[in-house]
Protein backbone atom coordinates (compact mmCIF):
# COMPACT_ATOMS: atom_id res chain seq x y z
CA UNK A 1 0.00 0.00 0.00
CA UNK A 2 1.32 3.43 -0.98
CA UNK A 3 0.36 6.28 1.30
CA UNK A 4 0.67 9.99 1.69
CA UNK A 5 1.06 11.49 5.19
CA UNK A 6 0.28 15.17 5.45
CA UNK A 7 -0.61 17.77 8.01
CA UNK A 8 0.88 20.85 9.62
CA UNK A 9 4.58 21.12 10.46
CA UNK A 10 5.16 19.33 13.77
CA UNK A 11 2.16 17.02 13.36
CA UNK A 12 4.39 13.95 13.66
CA UNK A 13 4.66 12.89 10.01
CA UNK A 14 8.35 12.03 10.34
CA UNK A 15 7.83 10.09 13.58
CA UNK A 16 4.95 8.05 12.15
CA UNK A 17 6.88 7.45 8.92
CA UNK A 18 9.85 6.11 10.90
CA UNK A 19 7.53 3.67 12.71
CA UNK A 20 5.99 2.55 9.41
CA UNK A 21 9.46 1.97 7.95
CA UNK A 22 10.60 0.02 11.03
CA UNK A 23 7.50 -2.16 11.36
CA UNK A 24 6.38 -2.52 7.72
CA UNK A 25 9.52 -2.11 5.63
CA UNK A 26 8.05 0.76 3.65
CA UNK A 27 10.17 3.22 1.68
CA UNK A 28 10.12 6.71 3.24
CA UNK A 29 10.19 9.60 0.80
CA UNK A 30 10.50 12.83 2.80
CA UNK A 31 11.14 15.95 0.75
CA UNK A 32 12.32 17.77 3.90
CA UNK A 33 14.91 15.03 4.58
CA UNK A 34 16.00 14.99 0.93
CA UNK A 35 16.51 18.76 1.01
CA UNK A 36 18.43 18.60 4.32
CA UNK A 37 20.68 15.86 2.89
CA UNK A 38 21.35 18.01 -0.20
CA UNK A 39 22.14 21.00 2.04
CA UNK A 40 24.52 18.90 4.15
CA UNK A 41 26.31 17.75 0.99
CA UNK A 42 26.32 21.29 -0.45
CA UNK A 43 24.90 20.09 -3.79
CA UNK A 44 23.49 22.68 -6.26
CA UNK A 45 19.99 21.55 -5.23
CA UNK A 46 20.86 22.05 -1.55
CA UNK A 47 22.36 25.49 -2.16
CA UNK A 48 19.22 26.54 -4.04
CA UNK A 49 16.85 25.15 -1.41
CA UNK A 50 18.60 26.40 1.75
CA UNK A 51 17.43 30.02 1.63
CA UNK A 52 13.78 29.04 1.22
CA UNK A 53 13.94 26.41 3.94
CA UNK A 54 15.67 28.56 6.56
CA UNK A 55 12.98 31.19 6.13
CA UNK A 56 10.20 28.62 6.39
CA UNK A 57 9.07 29.13 2.78
CA UNK A 58 8.35 26.43 0.22
CA UNK A 59 11.08 25.47 -2.23
CA UNK A 60 9.84 26.15 -5.81
CA UNK A 61 7.59 23.43 -7.22
CA UNK A 62 9.71 22.61 -10.28
CA UNK A 63 12.75 21.76 -8.13
CA UNK A 64 10.70 19.77 -5.64
CA UNK A 65 8.72 17.78 -8.21
CA UNK A 66 11.87 16.70 -10.09
CA UNK A 67 13.41 15.52 -6.85
CA UNK A 68 10.29 13.48 -5.99
CA UNK A 69 10.21 11.96 -9.46
CA UNK A 70 13.74 10.59 -8.97
CA UNK A 71 12.81 9.25 -5.51
CA UNK A 72 9.68 7.52 -6.83
CA UNK A 73 11.73 5.88 -9.56
CA UNK A 74 14.04 4.33 -6.99
CA UNK A 75 11.62 2.66 -4.58
CA UNK A 76 12.70 -0.74 -5.85
CA UNK A 77 9.05 -1.79 -5.92
CA UNK A 78 8.60 -1.25 -2.15
CA UNK A 79 5.39 0.35 -0.89
CA UNK A 80 6.14 4.00 -0.16
CA UNK A 81 5.19 6.78 2.25
CA UNK A 82 5.21 10.29 0.87
CA UNK A 83 5.97 12.66 3.75
CA UNK A 84 5.91 16.42 3.17
CA UNK A 85 4.97 16.15 -0.49
CA UNK A 86 2.69 17.39 -1.94
CA UNK A 87 2.56 20.65 0.01
CA UNK A 88 0.11 22.49 -2.27
CA UNK A 89 -2.55 21.68 -4.85
CA UNK A 90 -0.29 22.22 -7.87
CA UNK A 91 2.20 19.69 -6.46
CA UNK A 92 -0.72 17.29 -5.90
CA UNK A 93 -1.72 17.65 -9.54
CA UNK A 94 1.89 17.10 -10.64
CA UNK A 95 2.03 14.01 -8.43
CA UNK A 96 -1.06 12.61 -10.08
CA UNK A 97 0.57 12.93 -13.50
CA UNK A 98 3.83 11.49 -12.21
CA UNK A 99 2.13 8.43 -10.75
CA UNK A 100 0.41 7.68 -14.06
CA UNK A 101 3.74 8.07 -15.87
CA UNK A 102 5.49 5.69 -13.45
CA UNK A 103 2.55 3.28 -13.28
CA UNK A 104 2.14 3.75 -9.54
CA UNK A 105 -0.94 4.30 -7.37
CA UNK A 106 -1.58 6.27 -4.22
CA UNK A 107 -3.93 4.27 -2.00
CA UNK A 108 -4.51 6.57 0.98
CA UNK A 109 -3.95 10.19 1.97
CA UNK A 110 -3.71 10.31 5.77
CA UNK A 111 -4.12 13.73 7.33
CA UNK A 112 -2.65 14.23 10.83
CA UNK A 113 -4.49 16.94 12.76
CA UNK A 114 -2.84 18.65 15.75
CA UNK A 115 -3.95 21.94 17.39
CA UNK A 116 -1.79 25.00 16.64
CA UNK A 117 -0.64 25.56 20.26
CA UNK A 118 0.69 22.01 20.44
CA UNK A 119 2.50 22.47 17.12
CA UNK A 120 4.42 25.53 18.33
CA UNK A 121 5.56 23.66 21.46
CA UNK A 122 6.55 20.60 19.45
CA UNK A 123 8.51 22.57 16.82
CA UNK A 124 10.31 24.99 19.11
CA UNK A 125 11.45 22.18 21.42
CA UNK A 126 12.47 19.79 18.66
CA UNK A 127 16.11 18.75 18.33
CA UNK A 128 17.56 16.51 15.60
CA UNK A 129 20.68 14.37 15.38
CA UNK A 130 22.76 15.60 12.47
CA UNK A 131 24.26 12.13 11.93
CA UNK A 132 21.23 9.81 11.94
CA UNK A 133 18.22 12.16 11.89
CA UNK A 134 16.78 10.86 15.18
CA UNK A 135 14.30 13.36 16.58
CA UNK A 136 14.14 14.51 20.21
CA UNK A 137 12.24 17.10 22.20
CA UNK A 138 13.74 19.14 25.05
CA UNK A 139 10.96 18.18 27.46
CA UNK A 140 8.87 15.39 25.89
CA UNK A 141 11.80 13.26 24.67
CA UNK A 142 15.11 14.58 26.01
CA UNK A 143 18.52 13.06 25.35
CA UNK A 144 19.45 10.60 28.09
CA UNK A 145 22.73 12.36 28.94
CA UNK A 146 21.75 15.79 27.65
CA UNK A 147 24.16 15.85 24.68
CA UNK A 148 24.67 12.47 22.95
CA UNK A 149 22.23 10.97 20.43
CA UNK A 150 20.63 7.93 22.11
CA UNK A 151 20.32 6.15 18.73
CA UNK A 152 23.76 6.55 17.14
CA UNK A 153 26.01 8.20 19.72
CA UNK A 154 26.33 11.31 17.53
CA UNK A 155 27.50 14.45 19.32
CA UNK A 156 25.73 17.03 17.17
CA UNK A 157 22.07 17.17 18.20
CA UNK A 158 20.89 20.54 16.96
CA UNK A 159 17.91 22.81 16.48
CA UNK A 160 16.87 23.20 12.84
CA UNK A 161 17.05 26.82 11.63
CA UNK A 162 13.44 26.55 10.53
CA UNK A 163 12.39 25.44 14.05
CA UNK A 164 13.29 28.90 15.39
CA UNK A 165 10.43 31.26 16.22
CA UNK A 166 10.36 33.48 13.09
CA UNK A 167 10.43 30.53 10.68
CA UNK A 168 7.80 28.62 12.65
CA UNK A 169 5.34 31.47 12.19
CA UNK A 170 5.96 31.53 8.43
CA UNK A 171 5.68 27.74 8.14
CA UNK A 172 2.35 27.67 9.95
CA UNK A 173 1.03 30.40 7.67
CA UNK A 174 2.32 28.62 4.54
CA UNK A 175 0.60 25.51 5.83
CA UNK A 176 -2.75 27.29 6.27
CA UNK A 177 -2.55 28.97 2.87
CA UNK A 178 -1.09 26.20 0.72
CA UNK A 179 -1.18 22.79 2.39
CA UNK A 180 -4.47 22.69 4.29
CA UNK A 181 -6.43 22.94 0.99
CA UNK A 182 -5.07 19.49 0.14
CA UNK A 183 -7.67 18.06 2.51
CA UNK A 184 -10.42 19.07 0.12
CA UNK A 185 -8.38 17.90 -2.84
CA UNK A 186 -7.93 14.38 -1.45
CA UNK A 187 -11.48 14.24 -0.18
CA UNK A 188 -12.45 14.81 -3.79
CA UNK A 189 -10.18 11.93 -4.83
CA UNK A 190 -11.92 9.79 -2.17
CA UNK A 191 -8.72 8.64 -0.49
CA UNK A 192 -8.66 10.99 2.52
CA UNK A 193 -8.66 9.79 6.15
CA UNK A 194 -8.32 12.26 9.03
CA UNK A 195 -6.35 11.11 12.08
CA UNK A 196 -6.10 12.72 15.50
CA UNK A 197 -2.38 13.41 15.87
CA UNK A 198 -2.27 14.28 19.57
CA UNK A 199 -1.15 11.93 22.35
CA UNK A 200 1.54 9.32 22.58
CA UNK A 201 3.32 8.39 19.33
CA UNK A 202 2.28 4.74 19.79
CA UNK A 203 -1.38 5.77 20.13
CA UNK A 204 -1.14 7.83 16.95
CA UNK A 205 0.57 4.91 15.22
CA UNK A 206 -2.32 2.63 16.21
CA UNK A 207 -4.71 5.12 14.57
CA UNK A 208 -2.53 5.24 11.45
CA UNK A 209 -2.66 1.45 11.16
CA UNK A 210 -6.44 1.39 11.59
CA UNK A 211 -6.73 4.02 8.84
CA UNK A 212 -4.47 2.01 6.54
CA UNK A 213 -6.47 -1.17 7.09
CA UNK A 214 -9.90 0.38 6.70
P1 LIG B 1 9.76 19.27 6.58
O1 LIG B 1 10.95 18.53 7.04
O2 LIG B 1 8.77 18.44 5.86
O3 LIG B 1 9.16 20.11 7.68
O4 LIG B 1 10.27 20.33 5.47
C1 LIG B 1 11.21 21.33 5.82
C2 LIG B 1 11.20 22.41 4.75
O5 LIG B 1 11.60 21.87 3.49
C3 LIG B 1 9.85 23.06 4.49
O6 LIG B 1 9.53 24.08 5.43
C4 LIG B 1 10.08 23.63 3.09
O7 LIG B 1 10.91 24.78 3.14
C5 LIG B 1 10.88 22.51 2.43
N1 LIG B 1 9.98 21.53 1.80
C6 LIG B 1 9.73 20.27 2.21
N2 LIG B 1 8.84 19.67 1.40
C7 LIG B 1 8.51 20.59 0.46
C8 LIG B 1 7.63 20.59 -0.64
N3 LIG B 1 6.86 19.51 -0.94
N4 LIG B 1 7.55 21.71 -1.40
C9 LIG B 1 8.29 22.78 -1.13
N5 LIG B 1 9.14 22.87 -0.09
C10 LIG B 1 9.26 21.78 0.71
CSV table of C-alpha atoms and ligand atoms in Angstrom, one decimal:
chain,number,residue,atom,x,y,z
A,1,UNK,CA,0.0,0.0,0.0
A,2,UNK,CA,1.3,3.4,-1.0
A,3,UNK,CA,0.4,6.3,1.3
A,4,UNK,CA,0.7,10.0,1.7
A,5,UNK,CA,1.1,11.5,5.2
A,6,UNK,CA,0.3,15.2,5.4
A,7,UNK,CA,-0.6,17.8,8.0
A,8,UNK,CA,0.9,20.9,9.6
A,9,UNK,CA,4.6,21.1,10.5
A,10,UNK,CA,5.2,19.3,13.8
A,11,UNK,CA,2.2,17.0,13.4
A,12,UNK,CA,4.4,13.9,13.7
A,13,UNK,CA,4.7,12.9,10.0
A,14,UNK,CA,8.4,12.0,10.3
A,15,UNK,CA,7.8,10.1,13.6
A,16,UNK,CA,5.0,8.0,12.1
A,17,UNK,CA,6.9,7.4,8.9
A,18,UNK,CA,9.9,6.1,10.9
A,19,UNK,CA,7.5,3.7,12.7
A,20,UNK,CA,6.0,2.5,9.4
A,21,UNK,CA,9.5,2.0,7.9
A,22,UNK,CA,10.6,0.0,11.0
A,23,UNK,CA,7.5,-2.2,11.4
A,24,UNK,CA,6.4,-2.5,7.7
A,25,UNK,CA,9.5,-2.1,5.6
A,26,UNK,CA,8.1,0.8,3.7
A,27,UNK,CA,10.2,3.2,1.7
A,28,UNK,CA,10.1,6.7,3.2
A,29,UNK,CA,10.2,9.6,0.8
A,30,UNK,CA,10.5,12.8,2.8
A,31,UNK,CA,11.1,15.9,0.7
A,32,UNK,CA,12.3,17.8,3.9
A,33,UNK,CA,14.9,15.0,4.6
A,34,UNK,CA,16.0,15.0,0.9
A,35,UNK,CA,16.5,18.8,1.0
A,36,UNK,CA,18.4,18.6,4.3
A,37,UNK,CA,20.7,15.9,2.9
A,38,UNK,CA,21.4,18.0,-0.2
A,39,UNK,CA,22.1,21.0,2.0
A,40,UNK,CA,24.5,18.9,4.2
A,41,UNK,CA,26.3,17.8,1.0
A,42,UNK,CA,26.3,21.3,-0.5
A,43,UNK,CA,24.9,20.1,-3.8
A,44,UNK,CA,23.5,22.7,-6.3
A,45,UNK,CA,20.0,21.6,-5.2
A,46,UNK,CA,20.9,22.0,-1.6
A,47,UNK,CA,22.4,25.5,-2.2
A,48,UNK,CA,19.2,26.5,-4.0
A,49,UNK,CA,16.9,25.1,-1.4
A,50,UNK,CA,18.6,26.4,1.7
A,51,UNK,CA,17.4,30.0,1.6
A,52,UNK,CA,13.8,29.0,1.2
A,53,UNK,CA,13.9,26.4,3.9
A,54,UNK,CA,15.7,28.6,6.6
A,55,UNK,CA,13.0,31.2,6.1
A,56,UNK,CA,10.2,28.6,6.4
A,57,UNK,CA,9.1,29.1,2.8
A,58,UNK,CA,8.3,26.4,0.2
A,59,UNK,CA,11.1,25.5,-2.2
A,60,UNK,CA,9.8,26.2,-5.8
A,61,UNK,CA,7.6,23.4,-7.2
A,62,UNK,CA,9.7,22.6,-10.3
A,63,UNK,CA,12.8,21.8,-8.1
A,64,UNK,CA,10.7,19.8,-5.6
A,65,UNK,CA,8.7,17.8,-8.2
A,66,UNK,CA,11.9,16.7,-10.1
A,67,UNK,CA,13.4,15.5,-6.8
A,68,UNK,CA,10.3,13.5,-6.0
A,69,UNK,CA,10.2,12.0,-9.5
A,70,UNK,CA,13.7,10.6,-9.0
A,71,UNK,CA,12.8,9.2,-5.5
A,72,UNK,CA,9.7,7.5,-6.8
A,73,UNK,CA,11.7,5.9,-9.6
A,74,UNK,CA,14.0,4.3,-7.0
A,75,UNK,CA,11.6,2.7,-4.6
A,76,UNK,CA,12.7,-0.7,-5.9
A,77,UNK,CA,9.0,-1.8,-5.9
A,78,UNK,CA,8.6,-1.3,-2.2
A,79,UNK,CA,5.4,0.4,-0.9
A,80,UNK,CA,6.1,4.0,-0.2
A,81,UNK,CA,5.2,6.8,2.3
A,82,UNK,CA,5.2,10.3,0.9
A,83,UNK,CA,6.0,12.7,3.8
A,84,UNK,CA,5.9,16.4,3.2
A,85,UNK,CA,5.0,16.2,-0.5
A,86,UNK,CA,2.7,17.4,-1.9
A,87,UNK,CA,2.6,20.7,0.0
A,88,UNK,CA,0.1,22.5,-2.3
A,89,UNK,CA,-2.5,21.7,-4.9
A,90,UNK,CA,-0.3,22.2,-7.9
A,91,UNK,CA,2.2,19.7,-6.5
A,92,UNK,CA,-0.7,17.3,-5.9
A,93,UNK,CA,-1.7,17.6,-9.5
A,94,UNK,CA,1.9,17.1,-10.6
A,95,UNK,CA,2.0,14.0,-8.4
A,96,UNK,CA,-1.1,12.6,-10.1
A,97,UNK,CA,0.6,12.9,-13.5
A,98,UNK,CA,3.8,11.5,-12.2
A,99,UNK,CA,2.1,8.4,-10.7
A,100,UNK,CA,0.4,7.7,-14.1
A,101,UNK,CA,3.7,8.1,-15.9
A,102,UNK,CA,5.5,5.7,-13.5
A,103,UNK,CA,2.5,3.3,-13.3
A,104,UNK,CA,2.1,3.7,-9.5
A,105,UNK,CA,-0.9,4.3,-7.4
A,106,UNK,CA,-1.6,6.3,-4.2
A,107,UNK,CA,-3.9,4.3,-2.0
A,108,UNK,CA,-4.5,6.6,1.0
A,109,UNK,CA,-3.9,10.2,2.0
A,110,UNK,CA,-3.7,10.3,5.8
A,111,UNK,CA,-4.1,13.7,7.3
A,112,UNK,CA,-2.7,14.2,10.8
A,113,UNK,CA,-4.5,16.9,12.8
A,114,UNK,CA,-2.8,18.7,15.8
A,115,UNK,CA,-3.9,21.9,17.4
A,116,UNK,CA,-1.8,25.0,16.6
A,117,UNK,CA,-0.6,25.6,20.3
A,118,UNK,CA,0.7,22.0,20.4
A,119,UNK,CA,2.5,22.5,17.1
A,120,UNK,CA,4.4,25.5,18.3
A,121,UNK,CA,5.6,23.7,21.5
A,122,UNK,CA,6.6,20.6,19.4
A,123,UNK,CA,8.5,22.6,16.8
A,124,UNK,CA,10.3,25.0,19.1
A,125,UNK,CA,11.5,22.2,21.4
A,126,UNK,CA,12.5,19.8,18.7
A,127,UNK,CA,16.1,18.7,18.3
A,128,UNK,CA,17.6,16.5,15.6
A,129,UNK,CA,20.7,14.4,15.4
A,130,UNK,CA,22.8,15.6,12.5
A,131,UNK,CA,24.3,12.1,11.9
A,132,UNK,CA,21.2,9.8,11.9
A,133,UNK,CA,18.2,12.2,11.9
A,134,UNK,CA,16.8,10.9,15.2
A,135,UNK,CA,14.3,13.4,16.6
A,136,UNK,CA,14.1,14.5,20.2
A,137,UNK,CA,12.2,17.1,22.2
A,138,UNK,CA,13.7,19.1,25.0
A,139,UNK,CA,11.0,18.2,27.5
A,140,UNK,CA,8.9,15.4,25.9
A,141,UNK,CA,11.8,13.3,24.7
A,142,UNK,CA,15.1,14.6,26.0
A,143,UNK,CA,18.5,13.1,25.3
A,144,UNK,CA,19.4,10.6,28.1
A,145,UNK,CA,22.7,12.4,28.9
A,146,UNK,CA,21.8,15.8,27.7
A,147,UNK,CA,24.2,15.8,24.7
A,148,UNK,CA,24.7,12.5,23.0
A,149,UNK,CA,22.2,11.0,20.4
A,150,UNK,CA,20.6,7.9,22.1
A,151,UNK,CA,20.3,6.2,18.7
A,152,UNK,CA,23.8,6.5,17.1
A,153,UNK,CA,26.0,8.2,19.7
A,154,UNK,CA,26.3,11.3,17.5
A,155,UNK,CA,27.5,14.4,19.3
A,156,UNK,CA,25.7,17.0,17.2
A,157,UNK,CA,22.1,17.2,18.2
A,158,UNK,CA,20.9,20.5,17.0
A,159,UNK,CA,17.9,22.8,16.5
A,160,UNK,CA,16.9,23.2,12.8
A,161,UNK,CA,17.1,26.8,11.6
A,162,UNK,CA,13.4,26.6,10.5
A,163,UNK,CA,12.4,25.4,14.0
A,164,UNK,CA,13.3,28.9,15.4
A,165,UNK,CA,10.4,31.3,16.2
A,166,UNK,CA,10.4,33.5,13.1
A,167,UNK,CA,10.4,30.5,10.7
A,168,UNK,CA,7.8,28.6,12.7
A,169,UNK,CA,5.3,31.5,12.2
A,170,UNK,CA,6.0,31.5,8.4
A,171,UNK,CA,5.7,27.7,8.1
A,172,UNK,CA,2.3,27.7,9.9
A,173,UNK,CA,1.0,30.4,7.7
A,174,UNK,CA,2.3,28.6,4.5
A,175,UNK,CA,0.6,25.5,5.8
A,176,UNK,CA,-2.7,27.3,6.3
A,177,UNK,CA,-2.5,29.0,2.9
A,178,UNK,CA,-1.1,26.2,0.7
A,179,UNK,CA,-1.2,22.8,2.4
A,180,UNK,CA,-4.5,22.7,4.3
A,181,UNK,CA,-6.4,22.9,1.0
A,182,UNK,CA,-5.1,19.5,0.1
A,183,UNK,CA,-7.7,18.1,2.5
A,184,UNK,CA,-10.4,19.1,0.1
A,185,UNK,CA,-8.4,17.9,-2.8
A,186,UNK,CA,-7.9,14.4,-1.4
A,187,UNK,CA,-11.5,14.2,-0.2
A,188,UNK,CA,-12.5,14.8,-3.8
A,189,UNK,CA,-10.2,11.9,-4.8
A,190,UNK,CA,-11.9,9.8,-2.2
A,191,UNK,CA,-8.7,8.6,-0.5
A,192,UNK,CA,-8.7,11.0,2.5
A,193,UNK,CA,-8.7,9.8,6.2
A,194,UNK,CA,-8.3,12.3,9.0
A,195,UNK,CA,-6.3,11.1,12.1
A,196,UNK,CA,-6.1,12.7,15.5
A,197,UNK,CA,-2.4,13.4,15.9
A,198,UNK,CA,-2.3,14.3,19.6
A,199,UNK,CA,-1.1,11.9,22.3
A,200,UNK,CA,1.5,9.3,22.6
A,201,UNK,CA,3.3,8.4,19.3
A,202,UNK,CA,2.3,4.7,19.8
A,203,UNK,CA,-1.4,5.8,20.1
A,204,UNK,CA,-1.1,7.8,16.9
A,205,UNK,CA,0.6,4.9,15.2
A,206,UNK,CA,-2.3,2.6,16.2
A,207,UNK,CA,-4.7,5.1,14.6
A,208,UNK,CA,-2.5,5.2,11.5
A,209,UNK,CA,-2.7,1.4,11.2
A,210,UNK,CA,-6.4,1.4,11.6
A,211,UNK,CA,-6.7,4.0,8.8
A,212,UNK,CA,-4.5,2.0,6.5
A,213,UNK,CA,-6.5,-1.2,7.1
A,214,UNK,CA,-9.9,0.4,6.7
B,1,LIG,P1,9.8,19.3,6.6
B,1,LIG,O1,11.0,18.5,7.0
B,1,LIG,O2,8.8,18.4,5.9
B,1,LIG,O3,9.2,20.1,7.7
B,1,LIG,O4,10.3,20.3,5.5
B,1,LIG,C1,11.2,21.3,5.8
B,1,LIG,C2,11.2,22.4,4.8
B,1,LIG,O5,11.6,21.9,3.5
B,1,LIG,C3,9.9,23.1,4.5
B,1,LIG,O6,9.5,24.1,5.4
B,1,LIG,C4,10.1,23.6,3.1
B,1,LIG,O7,10.9,24.8,3.1
B,1,LIG,C5,10.9,22.5,2.4
B,1,LIG,N1,10.0,21.5,1.8
B,1,LIG,C6,9.7,20.3,2.2
B,1,LIG,N2,8.8,19.7,1.4
B,1,LIG,C7,8.5,20.6,0.5
B,1,LIG,C8,7.6,20.6,-0.6
B,1,LIG,N3,6.9,19.5,-0.9
B,1,LIG,N4,7.5,21.7,-1.4
B,1,LIG,C9,8.3,22.8,-1.1
B,1,LIG,N5,9.1,22.9,-0.1
B,1,LIG,C10,9.3,21.8,0.7
